[in-house]
mmCIF file of C-alpha atoms in Angstrom:
data_model
loop_
_atom_site.group_PDB
_atom_site.id
_atom_site.type_symbol
_atom_site.label_atom_id
_atom_site.label_comp_id
_atom_site.label_asym_id
_atom_site.label_seq_id
_atom_site.Cartn_x
_atom_site.Cartn_y
_atom_site.Cartn_z
ATOM 1 C CA MET A 27 -59.081 -9.683 -34.797
ATOM 2 C CA ASN A 28 -59.911 -7.303 -31.974
ATOM 3 C CA ALA A 29 -61.419 -3.908 -32.821
ATOM 4 C CA ASN A 30 -58.259 -2.237 -31.488
ATOM 5 C CA ILE A 31 -56.158 -3.851 -34.208
ATOM 6 C CA ASP A 32 -55.231 -1.482 -37.014
ATOM 7 C CA ARG A 33 -56.450 -3.787 -39.777
ATOM 8 C CA LYS A 34 -55.843 -1.276 -42.548
ATOM 9 C CA ARG A 35 -52.163 -0.678 -41.813
ATOM 10 C CA ILE A 36 -51.539 -4.346 -41.081
ATOM 11 C CA GLY A 37 -53.074 -5.286 -44.430
ATOM 12 C CA ILE A 38 -51.057 -2.670 -46.319
ATOM 13 C CA PHE A 39 -47.857 -3.680 -44.548
ATOM 14 C CA LEU A 40 -48.381 -7.367 -45.345
ATOM 15 C CA ALA A 41 -49.171 -6.571 -48.984
ATOM 16 C CA PHE A 42 -45.861 -4.717 -49.297
ATOM 17 C CA ALA A 43 -43.831 -7.238 -47.254
ATOM 18 C CA PHE A 44 -45.104 -10.254 -49.183
ATOM 19 C CA GLY A 45 -45.417 -8.542 -52.553
ATOM 20 C CA ILE A 46 -41.869 -7.159 -52.646
ATOM 21 C CA ALA A 47 -40.284 -10.326 -51.235
ATOM 22 C CA TRP A 48 -42.181 -12.714 -53.481
ATOM 23 C CA PHE A 49 -41.359 -10.517 -56.498
ATOM 24 C CA PHE A 50 -37.662 -10.997 -55.780
ATOM 25 C CA GLY A 51 -38.356 -14.673 -55.116
ATOM 26 C CA GLY A 52 -39.844 -14.900 -58.592
ATOM 27 C CA LEU A 53 -36.793 -13.221 -60.097
ATOM 28 C CA LEU A 54 -34.603 -15.666 -58.219
ATOM 29 C CA TYR A 55 -36.428 -18.573 -59.788
ATOM 30 C CA LEU A 56 -36.421 -17.116 -63.296
ATOM 31 C CA LEU A 57 -32.834 -15.863 -63.319
ATOM 32 C CA VAL A 58 -31.011 -18.410 -61.141
ATOM 33 C CA VAL A 59 -32.918 -21.526 -60.108
ATOM 34 C CA ARG A 60 -34.514 -22.485 -63.422
ATOM 35 C CA PRO A 61 -31.431 -21.752 -65.596
ATOM 36 C CA SER A 62 -29.200 -23.750 -63.239
ATOM 37 C CA GLY A 63 -31.356 -26.860 -63.658
ATOM 38 C CA GLY A 64 -30.307 -28.152 -60.249
ATOM 39 C CA GLN A 65 -26.600 -27.952 -61.103
ATOM 40 C CA ALA A 66 -23.945 -26.056 -59.147
ATOM 41 C CA LEU A 67 -24.302 -22.294 -59.561
ATOM 42 C CA THR A 68 -21.750 -20.324 -61.522
ATOM 43 C CA PRO A 69 -19.993 -17.402 -59.767
ATOM 44 C CA VAL A 70 -22.302 -14.969 -61.551
ATOM 45 C CA GLN A 71 -25.374 -16.930 -60.474
ATOM 46 C CA GLN A 72 -24.088 -17.085 -56.893
ATOM 47 C CA THR A 73 -23.664 -13.308 -56.826
ATOM 48 C CA LEU A 74 -27.085 -12.742 -58.343
ATOM 49 C CA SER A 75 -28.663 -15.181 -55.896
ATOM 50 C CA PHE A 76 -27.076 -13.344 -52.971
ATOM 51 C CA LEU A 77 -28.281 -9.956 -54.206
ATOM 52 C CA LEU A 78 -31.823 -11.148 -54.818
ATOM 53 C CA LEU A 79 -32.064 -12.879 -51.429
ATOM 54 C CA ALA A 80 -29.980 -10.806 -49.018
ATOM 55 C CA VAL A 81 -30.624 -7.401 -50.562
ATOM 56 C CA GLY A 82 -34.021 -7.810 -52.224
ATOM 57 C CA TYR A 83 -36.005 -10.476 -50.375
ATOM 58 C CA MET A 84 -34.736 -9.764 -46.844
ATOM 59 C CA SER A 85 -35.226 -5.999 -47.213
ATOM 60 C CA ALA A 86 -38.916 -6.322 -48.034
ATOM 61 C CA PRO A 87 -40.273 -6.024 -44.445
ATOM 62 C CA ALA A 88 -38.204 -2.893 -43.780
ATOM 63 C CA LEU A 89 -39.403 -1.361 -47.047
ATOM 64 C CA ALA A 90 -42.938 -2.345 -46.083
ATOM 65 C CA ASN A 91 -42.537 -0.462 -42.797
ATOM 66 C CA VAL A 92 -41.406 2.695 -44.590
ATOM 67 C CA LEU A 93 -43.932 2.472 -47.440
ATOM 68 C CA THR A 94 -46.863 1.769 -45.109
ATOM 69 C CA ARG A 95 -46.014 4.841 -43.044
ATOM 70 C CA ILE A 96 -45.837 6.964 -46.202
ATOM 71 C CA VAL A 97 -49.005 5.621 -47.823
ATOM 72 C CA THR A 98 -51.116 5.854 -44.656
ATOM 73 C CA ARG A 99 -49.460 9.055 -43.387
ATOM 74 C CA GLU A 100 -48.742 7.318 -40.117
ATOM 75 C CA GLY A 101 -45.672 9.381 -39.345
ATOM 76 C CA TRP A 102 -42.334 8.293 -37.992
ATOM 77 C CA GLY A 103 -43.008 7.672 -34.335
ATOM 78 C CA ASN A 104 -42.711 4.260 -32.687
ATOM 79 C CA LEU A 105 -39.760 3.182 -34.816
ATOM 80 C CA TRP A 106 -38.141 1.297 -31.913
ATOM 81 C CA LEU A 107 -34.724 2.256 -33.285
ATOM 82 C CA LEU A 108 -33.298 3.846 -30.138
ATOM 83 C CA PRO A 109 -30.825 1.330 -28.671
ATOM 84 C CA ARG A 110 -31.896 1.832 -25.020
ATOM 85 C CA PHE A 111 -28.736 -0.116 -24.266
ATOM 86 C CA GLN A 112 -28.310 1.114 -20.702
ATOM 87 C CA LYS A 113 -31.758 -0.163 -19.713
ATOM 88 C CA GLY A 114 -31.712 -3.420 -21.666
ATOM 89 C CA TRP A 115 -28.071 -4.351 -22.301
ATOM 90 C CA GLN A 116 -28.583 -7.858 -20.911
ATOM 91 C CA TYR A 117 -31.044 -8.665 -23.701
ATOM 92 C CA TRP A 118 -28.463 -7.657 -26.279
ATOM 93 C CA VAL A 119 -26.060 -10.167 -24.708
ATOM 94 C CA ILE A 120 -28.725 -12.879 -24.559
ATOM 95 C CA ALA A 121 -29.658 -12.304 -28.208
ATOM 96 C CA TRP A 122 -25.989 -12.444 -29.179
ATOM 97 C CA VAL A 123 -24.974 -15.635 -27.348
ATOM 98 C CA VAL A 124 -28.061 -17.791 -26.782
ATOM 99 C CA PRO A 125 -28.665 -18.679 -30.476
ATOM 100 C CA ALA A 126 -25.326 -20.509 -30.530
ATOM 101 C CA LEU A 127 -26.221 -22.485 -27.406
ATOM 102 C CA LEU A 128 -29.651 -23.385 -28.792
ATOM 103 C CA THR A 129 -28.111 -24.418 -32.108
ATOM 104 C CA LEU A 130 -25.600 -26.701 -30.382
ATOM 105 C CA PHE A 131 -28.435 -28.156 -28.300
ATOM 106 C CA GLY A 132 -30.548 -28.881 -31.377
ATOM 107 C CA SER A 133 -27.609 -30.492 -33.178
ATOM 108 C CA ALA A 134 -26.951 -32.681 -30.132
ATOM 109 C CA VAL A 135 -30.601 -33.772 -30.034
ATOM 110 C CA PHE A 136 -30.520 -34.700 -33.716
ATOM 111 C CA PHE A 137 -27.274 -36.697 -33.501
ATOM 112 C CA LEU A 138 -28.368 -38.481 -30.327
ATOM 113 C CA LEU A 139 -31.479 -39.693 -32.142
ATOM 114 C CA PHE A 140 -29.663 -40.362 -35.429
ATOM 115 C CA PRO A 141 -26.066 -41.234 -34.509
ATOM 116 C CA GLN A 142 -25.447 -42.790 -37.940
ATOM 117 C CA TYR A 143 -25.232 -39.275 -39.392
ATOM 118 C CA TYR A 144 -22.629 -38.030 -36.897
ATOM 119 C CA ASP A 145 -19.006 -37.773 -37.981
ATOM 120 C CA PRO A 146 -16.676 -35.542 -35.912
ATOM 121 C CA SER A 147 -14.045 -35.702 -38.665
ATOM 122 C CA MET A 148 -16.253 -33.291 -40.669
ATOM 123 C CA PRO A 149 -16.120 -35.097 -44.039
ATOM 124 C CA LEU A 150 -17.777 -32.273 -45.965
ATOM 125 C CA VAL A 151 -15.175 -29.798 -44.782
ATOM 126 C CA GLN A 152 -12.345 -32.215 -45.466
ATOM 127 C CA GLU A 153 -13.591 -32.688 -49.024
ATOM 128 C CA GLN A 154 -13.635 -28.939 -49.575
ATOM 129 C CA LEU A 155 -10.123 -28.623 -48.171
ATOM 130 C CA ARG A 156 -8.851 -31.396 -50.446
ATOM 131 C CA LYS A 157 -10.360 -29.734 -53.507
ATOM 132 C CA SER A 158 -8.746 -26.421 -52.621
ATOM 133 C CA GLY A 159 -5.397 -28.023 -51.750
ATOM 134 C CA VAL A 160 -5.364 -26.588 -48.225
ATOM 135 C CA THR A 161 -3.703 -28.401 -45.321
ATOM 136 C CA LEU A 162 -4.625 -27.287 -41.832
ATOM 137 C CA PRO A 163 -1.987 -27.023 -39.086
ATOM 138 C CA PHE A 164 -4.536 -28.169 -36.467
ATOM 139 C CA SER A 165 -7.165 -30.869 -35.993
ATOM 140 C CA MET A 166 -10.677 -30.897 -37.376
ATOM 141 C CA GLY A 167 -12.007 -30.686 -33.835
ATOM 142 C CA ALA A 168 -10.081 -27.463 -33.316
ATOM 143 C CA LEU A 169 -11.471 -26.169 -36.614
ATOM 144 C CA PHE A 170 -15.023 -26.908 -35.461
ATOM 145 C CA TRP A 171 -14.649 -24.903 -32.279
ATOM 146 C CA LEU A 172 -12.825 -22.147 -34.144
ATOM 147 C CA GLN A 173 -15.775 -21.920 -36.520
ATOM 148 C CA THR A 174 -18.155 -21.879 -33.554
ATOM 149 C CA VAL A 175 -16.318 -19.071 -31.762
ATOM 150 C CA GLN A 176 -16.051 -17.109 -34.987
ATOM 151 C CA ALA A 177 -19.778 -17.519 -35.610
ATOM 152 C CA ILE A 178 -20.560 -16.273 -32.105
ATOM 153 C CA LEU A 179 -18.199 -13.290 -32.115
ATOM 154 C CA ILE A 180 -18.262 -12.057 -35.706
ATOM 155 C CA ALA A 181 -21.405 -13.282 -37.472
ATOM 156 C CA PRO A 182 -23.888 -11.177 -35.441
ATOM 157 C CA LEU A 183 -22.081 -8.011 -36.523
ATOM 158 C CA MET A 184 -21.646 -8.888 -40.188
ATOM 159 C CA ASN A 185 -25.102 -10.390 -40.687
ATOM 160 C CA SER A 186 -26.906 -7.526 -38.934
ATOM 161 C CA ILE A 187 -26.582 -5.474 -42.103
ATOM 162 C CA PHE A 188 -29.008 -7.860 -43.777
ATOM 163 C CA THR A 189 -31.198 -9.004 -40.873
ATOM 164 C CA PHE A 190 -32.123 -5.396 -40.137
ATOM 165 C CA GLY A 191 -34.201 -5.555 -43.313
ATOM 166 C CA GLU A 192 -36.440 -8.198 -41.756
ATOM 167 C CA GLU A 193 -36.465 -7.075 -38.144
ATOM 168 C CA PHE A 194 -37.277 -3.426 -38.831
ATOM 169 C CA GLY A 195 -40.431 -4.762 -40.447
ATOM 170 C CA TRP A 196 -41.416 -7.810 -38.393
ATOM 171 C CA ARG A 197 -40.433 -6.914 -34.856
ATOM 172 C CA ALA A 198 -40.295 -3.087 -35.071
ATOM 173 C CA TYR A 199 -43.572 -2.611 -36.964
ATOM 174 C CA LEU A 200 -45.869 -5.609 -37.276
ATOM 175 C CA LEU A 201 -45.283 -6.816 -33.714
ATOM 176 C CA GLN A 202 -46.373 -3.518 -32.211
ATOM 177 C CA LYS A 203 -49.428 -3.475 -34.468
ATOM 178 C CA LEU A 204 -50.394 -6.939 -33.195
ATOM 179 C CA LEU A 205 -49.796 -6.187 -29.507
ATOM 180 C CA PRO A 206 -53.449 -5.312 -28.767
ATOM 181 C CA LEU A 207 -54.103 -9.047 -29.191
ATOM 182 C CA GLY A 208 -51.869 -9.636 -26.180
ATOM 183 C CA LYS A 209 -48.152 -10.326 -26.405
ATOM 184 C CA HIS A 210 -48.531 -14.119 -26.600
ATOM 185 C CA ARG A 211 -51.050 -14.083 -29.431
ATOM 186 C CA ALA A 212 -49.056 -11.398 -31.217
ATOM 187 C CA LEU A 213 -45.858 -13.459 -31.069
ATOM 188 C CA LEU A 214 -47.600 -16.617 -32.268
ATOM 189 C CA LEU A 215 -49.340 -14.916 -35.165
ATOM 190 C CA LEU A 216 -46.183 -13.110 -36.219
ATOM 191 C CA GLY A 217 -44.262 -16.399 -36.159
ATOM 192 C CA VAL A 218 -46.792 -17.993 -38.517
ATOM 193 C CA ILE A 219 -46.732 -14.991 -40.866
ATOM 194 C CA TRP A 220 -42.937 -14.968 -40.878
ATOM 195 C CA GLY A 221 -42.816 -18.660 -41.758
ATOM 196 C CA ILE A 222 -45.307 -18.419 -44.634
ATOM 197 C CA TRP A 223 -43.376 -15.417 -45.975
ATOM 198 C CA HIS A 224 -40.450 -17.816 -46.607
ATOM 199 C CA ALA A 225 -42.563 -20.155 -48.751
ATOM 200 C CA PRO A 226 -41.241 -19.233 -52.243
ATOM 201 C CA VAL A 227 -37.584 -19.693 -51.332
ATOM 202 C CA ILE A 228 -38.323 -22.910 -49.421
ATOM 203 C CA ALA A 229 -40.085 -24.219 -52.538
ATOM 204 C CA GLN A 230 -36.959 -23.362 -54.531
ATOM 205 C CA GLY A 231 -34.809 -25.543 -52.291
ATOM 206 C CA HIS A 232 -33.372 -23.173 -49.728
ATOM 207 C CA ASN A 233 -32.795 -24.590 -46.234
ATOM 208 C CA TYR A 234 -34.111 -28.073 -47.079
ATOM 209 C CA GLY A 235 -33.322 -28.746 -50.713
ATOM 210 C CA THR A 236 -35.951 -30.475 -52.834
ATOM 211 C CA GLN A 237 -35.235 -34.187 -52.274
ATOM 212 C CA TYR A 238 -37.402 -34.933 -49.244
ATOM 213 C CA ALA A 239 -40.796 -36.515 -48.718
ATOM 214 C CA GLY A 240 -43.603 -34.008 -48.717
ATOM 215 C CA TYR A 241 -41.682 -31.407 -50.728
ATOM 216 C CA PRO A 242 -42.304 -28.471 -50.579
ATOM 217 C CA TRP A 243 -45.175 -28.365 -48.075
ATOM 218 C CA LEU A 244 -43.376 -30.222 -45.312
ATOM 219 C CA GLY A 245 -40.440 -27.854 -45.674
ATOM 220 C CA ILE A 246 -42.719 -24.815 -45.440
ATOM 221 C CA LEU A 247 -44.360 -26.319 -42.347
ATOM 222 C CA ALA A 248 -40.979 -27.030 -40.738
ATOM 223 C CA MET A 249 -39.837 -23.471 -41.445
ATOM 224 C CA THR A 250 -43.036 -22.078 -39.931
ATOM 225 C CA ILE A 251 -42.538 -24.140 -36.783
ATOM 226 C CA PHE A 252 -38.991 -22.829 -36.560
ATOM 227 C CA THR A 253 -40.049 -19.205 -37.093
ATOM 228 C CA ILE A 254 -42.638 -19.518 -34.335
ATOM 229 C CA GLY A 255 -39.961 -20.610 -31.864
ATOM 230 C CA ALA A 256 -37.283 -18.210 -33.084
ATOM 231 C CA GLY A 257 -39.842 -15.438 -33.498
ATOM 232 C CA CYS A 258 -40.998 -15.787 -29.881
ATOM 233 C CA PHE A 259 -37.376 -15.518 -28.753
ATOM 234 C CA LEU A 260 -36.642 -12.472 -30.930
ATOM 235 C CA GLY A 261 -39.956 -10.841 -30.051
ATOM 236 C CA TRP A 262 -39.323 -11.396 -26.348
ATOM 237 C CA ALA A 263 -35.890 -9.759 -26.662
ATOM 238 C CA THR A 264 -37.438 -6.821 -28.507
ATOM 239 C CA LEU A 265 -40.222 -6.270 -25.996
ATOM 240 C CA LYS A 266 -37.928 -6.659 -22.993
ATOM 241 C CA ALA A 267 -35.287 -4.286 -24.375
ATOM 242 C CA GLY A 268 -37.799 -1.844 -25.840
ATOM 243 C CA SER A 269 -35.716 -1.754 -29.016
ATOM 244 C CA VAL A 270 -35.452 -3.684 -32.268
ATOM 245 C CA TRP A 271 -31.663 -4.036 -32.076
ATOM 246 C CA PRO A 272 -31.503 -7.191 -29.909
ATOM 247 C CA ALA A 273 -33.748 -8.892 -32.499
ATOM 248 C CA VAL A 274 -31.470 -7.703 -35.312
ATOM 249 C CA ILE A 275 -28.445 -9.137 -33.499
ATOM 250 C CA GLY A 276 -30.244 -12.329 -32.491
ATOM 251 C CA HIS A 277 -31.465 -12.955 -36.030
ATOM 252 C CA ALA A 278 -27.945 -12.317 -37.346
ATOM 253 C CA ALA A 279 -26.542 -14.745 -34.788
ATOM 254 C CA ILE A 280 -29.026 -17.424 -35.879
ATOM 255 C CA ASN A 281 -28.130 -16.991 -39.536
ATOM 256 C CA GLY A 282 -24.435 -17.112 -38.750
ATOM 257 C CA ILE A 283 -24.508 -20.411 -36.892
ATOM 258 C CA ALA A 284 -27.573 -22.139 -38.359
ATOM 259 C CA GLY A 285 -25.582 -24.678 -40.355
ATOM 260 C CA LEU A 286 -23.098 -25.592 -37.642
ATOM 261 C CA GLY A 287 -24.501 -29.100 -37.225
ATOM 262 C CA MET A 288 -23.984 -29.770 -40.918
ATOM 263 C CA LEU A 289 -20.222 -29.631 -40.374
ATOM 264 C CA LEU A 290 -20.476 -32.773 -38.245
ATOM 265 C CA SER A 291 -22.847 -34.684 -40.502
ATOM 266 C CA THR A 292 -22.271 -37.484 -42.965
ATOM 267 C CA GLY A 293 -24.566 -39.359 -45.310
ATOM 268 C CA LYS A 294 -27.933 -37.926 -46.281
ATOM 269 C CA PRO A 295 -29.938 -36.927 -43.197
ATOM 270 C CA ASN A 296 -33.504 -35.745 -43.666
ATOM 271 C CA PRO A 297 -33.125 -31.934 -43.849
ATOM 272 C CA VAL A 298 -36.617 -31.409 -42.455
ATOM 273 C CA LEU A 299 -35.409 -33.003 -39.221
ATOM 274 C CA GLY A 300 -31.877 -31.623 -39.042
ATOM 275 C CA PRO A 301 -29.103 -31.214 -38.154
ATOM 276 C CA SER A 302 -29.538 -27.644 -39.453
ATOM 277 C CA VAL A 303 -31.289 -25.360 -37.006
ATOM 278 C CA ALA A 304 -34.168 -25.037 -39.493
ATOM 279 C CA GLY A 305 -34.971 -28.729 -38.987
ATOM 280 C CA LEU A 306 -37.601 -29.881 -36.524
ATOM 281 C CA LEU A 307 -34.983 -31.518 -34.281
ATOM 282 C CA GLY A 308 -32.138 -29.132 -35.084
ATOM 283 C CA GLY A 309 -34.360 -26.244 -34.026
ATOM 284 C CA MET A 310 -35.637 -27.961 -30.881
ATOM 285 C CA GLY A 311 -33.801 -25.472 -28.656
ATOM 286 C CA PHE A 312 -35.632 -22.520 -30.200
ATOM 287 C CA LEU A 313 -38.932 -24.343 -29.996
ATOM 288 C CA LEU A 314 -38.456 -24.970 -26.267
ATOM 289 C CA VAL A 315 -37.426 -21.371 -25.638
ATOM 290 C CA GLY A 316 -40.420 -20.163 -27.629
ATOM 291 C CA LEU A 317 -42.663 -22.365 -25.511
ATOM 292 C CA ALA A 318 -41.119 -20.902 -22.364
ATOM 293 C CA VAL A 319 -41.760 -17.382 -23.637
ATOM 294 C CA LEU A 320 -45.422 -18.275 -24.124
ATOM 295 C CA LEU A 321 -45.902 -20.061 -20.797
ATOM 296 C CA ILE A 322 -43.703 -18.231 -18.262
ATOM 297 C CA PRO A 323 -45.021 -14.817 -17.078
ATOM 298 C CA TRP A 324 -42.915 -11.788 -18.061
ATOM 299 C CA LYS A 325 -43.387 -8.065 -18.540
ATOM 300 C CA VAL A 326 -42.625 -5.941 -21.541
ATOM 301 C CA SER A 327 -40.520 -2.772 -21.510
ATOM 302 C CA LEU A 328 -41.890 -0.666 -24.332
ATOM 303 C CA PRO A 329 -40.460 2.698 -25.406
ATOM 304 C CA GLU A 330 -42.353 5.574 -23.808
ATOM 305 C CA GLU A 331 -44.097 6.563 -27.036
ATOM 306 C CA THR A 332 -45.661 3.107 -27.344
ATOM 307 C CA ALA A 333 -46.223 2.367 -23.672
ATOM 308 C CA VAL A 334 -49.898 3.215 -24.084
ATOM 309 C CA LEU A 335 -50.426 0.229 -26.359
ATOM 310 C CA GLU A 336 -52.661 -2.439 -24.898
ATOM 311 C CA ILE A 337 -50.448 -5.477 -24.318
ATOM 312 C CA HIS A 338 -53.075 -7.811 -22.894
ATOM 313 C CA PRO A 339 -56.122 -9.125 -24.721
ATOM 314 C CA PRO A 340 -59.381 -7.516 -23.579
ATOM 315 C CA SER A 341 -61.676 -9.362 -21.242
ATOM 316 C CA PRO A 342 -64.458 -11.261 -22.999
ATOM 317 C CA GLN A 343 -67.637 -9.241 -23.101
ATOM 318 C CA ALA A 344 -70.856 -10.654 -21.794
#
């Protein structure tokens, strides 16, 4: 790392972010995953799983932000919490809508390469409807687009309550601490860190299950590749808007529509590939956007209190 990097605060932040999250990940395994033995979760286990993941695990980076500031007496500047909506409203809109477009693109790529897994009749949904005794007054195609519109309009608002816990840590704190490396290096490194942070829950079967070749390491690798692409997109939105809120909304939008491709799937596709957005093909849209963020020149728009941060790597010294 460059001498301008605040190694001490970065190290303390990462210790808190990983330590708190992996503690809750351990509780999840001990209290839910192991007792279930791979069977369907009971209502109590489902509630406990949600609390441990959405409230405990996902809040760890935000808690790390707060605790690092307290422990190191850093103060409460540079929080990046001001909306700055008037100056960067377009990045809010992009963060809100683009994840749905990228998810649809990734699903299309997966089904074009593996058409045997595509079924527009949505067999999984039909099975759930049959079990619940519900009869729809419209077609399955209409239901798909209704779900898509709902995910675009509503999910970013509802999920933001939980994604704030990650973004207030990753994009609002760690990203600015890594900026002296240059924005491209900072985004790449943060994407790798974010992916590895997911390792315990990936190993427990989240996102990819456990029945795939290379479990769990291939799943952790696939998640890290996805977080690099998605992280570049969210980091770009943050740095362009000068606020963490577009990243909060964008992350919430991703979570709300991530499984859209699964509605159209049949059989047993390889989850590491797709059609979920966390798959290598399902997440192709985010990977391409992340690559564009790294290759196409753009300028940041930092809040005034952090505008003095070096955002380009220093020139090599002779």
